[in-house]
């Protein structure tokens, strides 16, 4: 019994990871025009909970405009409603994808 409990606790510790990052899916409004350069960039996202998150766009970040077509950082603008997925560390998300919501 004791061995099983120790094994279960070890699994729980290993399964939790070190907490350095999590994959985050977040939606909200772009707070100000993005800063775009060299195929990447960044913008402040005001999420649905009222928190401001820094979103980092890298050259391999996939961006979709509201029509569903591929886009770029320069297609994003303040006031646009977006969904962002990527790795979150603290209040920063390194985006894997950014999708502009229809009607934004």
GROMACS .gro file of C-alpha atoms in nm:
model
  104
    1UNK     CA    1   0.000   0.000   0.000
    2UNK     CA    2   0.276   0.243   0.099
    3UNK     CA    3   0.468   0.167  -0.223
    4UNK     CA    4   0.158   0.232  -0.433
    5UNK     CA    5   0.099   0.565  -0.260
    6UNK     CA    6   0.461   0.674  -0.315
    7UNK     CA    7   0.438   0.573  -0.682
    8UNK     CA    8   0.115   0.770  -0.720
    9UNK     CA    9   0.269   1.080  -0.561
   10UNK     CA   10   0.577   1.055  -0.785
   11UNK     CA   11   0.352   1.029  -1.091
   12UNK     CA   12   0.158   1.337  -0.981
   13UNK     CA   13   0.478   1.539  -0.940
   14UNK     CA   14   0.616   1.429  -1.279
   15UNK     CA   15   0.281   1.482  -1.453
   16UNK     CA   16   0.254   1.837  -1.323
   17UNK     CA   17   0.580   1.941  -1.489
   18UNK     CA   18   0.789   2.232  -1.374
   19UNK     CA   19   0.528   2.498  -1.448
   20UNK     CA   20   0.756   2.691  -1.683
   21UNK     CA   21   0.490   2.728  -1.951
   22UNK     CA   22   0.143   2.614  -2.050
   23UNK     CA   23  -0.034   2.609  -2.383
   24UNK     CA   24  -0.293   2.882  -2.359
   25UNK     CA   25  -0.603   2.952  -2.565
   26UNK     CA   26  -0.718   3.306  -2.506
   27UNK     CA   27  -0.953   3.551  -2.669
   28UNK     CA   28  -1.002   3.921  -2.634
   29UNK     CA   29  -0.948   4.256  -2.801
   30UNK     CA   30  -0.624   4.398  -2.936
   31UNK     CA   31  -0.567   4.700  -2.709
   32UNK     CA   32  -0.346   4.906  -2.943
   33UNK     CA   33  -0.200   4.874  -3.292
   34UNK     CA   34   0.059   4.594  -3.304
   35UNK     CA   35   0.428   4.666  -3.346
   36UNK     CA   36   0.527   4.465  -3.655
   37UNK     CA   37   0.876   4.409  -3.793
   38UNK     CA   38   1.075   4.141  -3.976
   39UNK     CA   39   0.775   3.908  -4.013
   40UNK     CA   40   0.694   3.911  -3.642
   41UNK     CA   41   0.580   4.157  -3.381
   42UNK     CA   42   0.382   4.201  -3.063
   43UNK     CA   43   0.060   4.346  -2.928
   44UNK     CA   44  -0.129   4.393  -2.603
   45UNK     CA   45  -0.439   4.174  -2.570
   46UNK     CA   46  -0.716   4.272  -2.330
   47UNK     CA   47  -0.863   3.933  -2.247
   48UNK     CA   48  -1.224   3.858  -2.156
   49UNK     CA   49  -1.136   3.862  -1.787
   50UNK     CA   50  -0.999   4.217  -1.811
   51UNK     CA   51  -0.631   4.122  -1.793
   52UNK     CA   52  -0.373   4.267  -2.033
   53UNK     CA   53  -0.146   4.006  -2.190
   54UNK     CA   54   0.155   4.066  -2.415
   55UNK     CA   55   0.127   3.854  -2.731
   56UNK     CA   56   0.452   3.784  -2.916
   57UNK     CA   57   0.424   3.705  -3.288
   58UNK     CA   58   0.715   3.511  -3.436
   59UNK     CA   59   0.790   3.443  -3.803
   60UNK     CA   60   0.628   3.098  -3.772
   61UNK     CA   61   0.308   3.227  -3.603
   62UNK     CA   62   0.006   3.149  -3.821
   63UNK     CA   63  -0.232   3.445  -3.856
   64UNK     CA   64  -0.582   3.417  -4.002
   65UNK     CA   65  -0.788   3.723  -4.094
   66UNK     CA   66  -1.166   3.722  -4.040
   67UNK     CA   67  -1.231   3.571  -4.386
   68UNK     CA   68  -1.018   3.272  -4.288
   69UNK     CA   69  -0.738   3.365  -4.529
   70UNK     CA   70  -0.377   3.369  -4.418
   71UNK     CA   71  -0.262   3.704  -4.286
   72UNK     CA   72   0.034   3.880  -4.128
   73UNK     CA   73   0.105   4.098  -3.828
   74UNK     CA   74   0.029   4.405  -4.041
   75UNK     CA   75  -0.329   4.277  -4.089
   76UNK     CA   76  -0.397   4.311  -3.715
   77UNK     CA   77  -0.531   4.635  -3.568
   78UNK     CA   78  -0.645   4.786  -3.240
   79UNK     CA   79  -1.003   4.692  -3.156
   80UNK     CA   80  -0.996   4.361  -3.343
   81UNK     CA   81  -1.138   4.062  -3.155
   82UNK     CA   82  -0.894   3.771  -3.176
   83UNK     CA   83  -0.832   3.419  -3.051
   84UNK     CA   84  -0.472   3.344  -2.961
   85UNK     CA   85  -0.314   3.007  -2.892
   86UNK     CA   86   0.042   2.954  -2.779
   87UNK     CA   87   0.279   2.910  -2.490
   88UNK     CA   88   0.210   3.131  -2.192
   89UNK     CA   89   0.475   3.232  -1.942
   90UNK     CA   90   0.340   3.475  -1.685
   91UNK     CA   91   0.158   3.756  -1.867
   92UNK     CA   92   0.319   3.680  -2.205
   93UNK     CA   93   0.194   3.445  -2.477
   94UNK     CA   94   0.426   3.342  -2.760
   95UNK     CA   95   0.161   3.287  -3.025
   96UNK     CA   96   0.140   2.974  -3.236
   97UNK     CA   97  -0.171   3.115  -3.403
   98UNK     CA   98  -0.381   3.431  -3.404
   99UNK     CA   99  -0.731   3.423  -3.554
  100UNK     CA  100  -0.928   3.744  -3.613
  101UNK     CA  101  -1.294   3.683  -3.526
  102UNK     CA  102  -1.567   3.757  -3.779
  103UNK     CA  103  -1.742   4.088  -3.727
  104UNK     CA  104  -1.435   4.249  -3.575
   0.00000   0.00000   0.00000
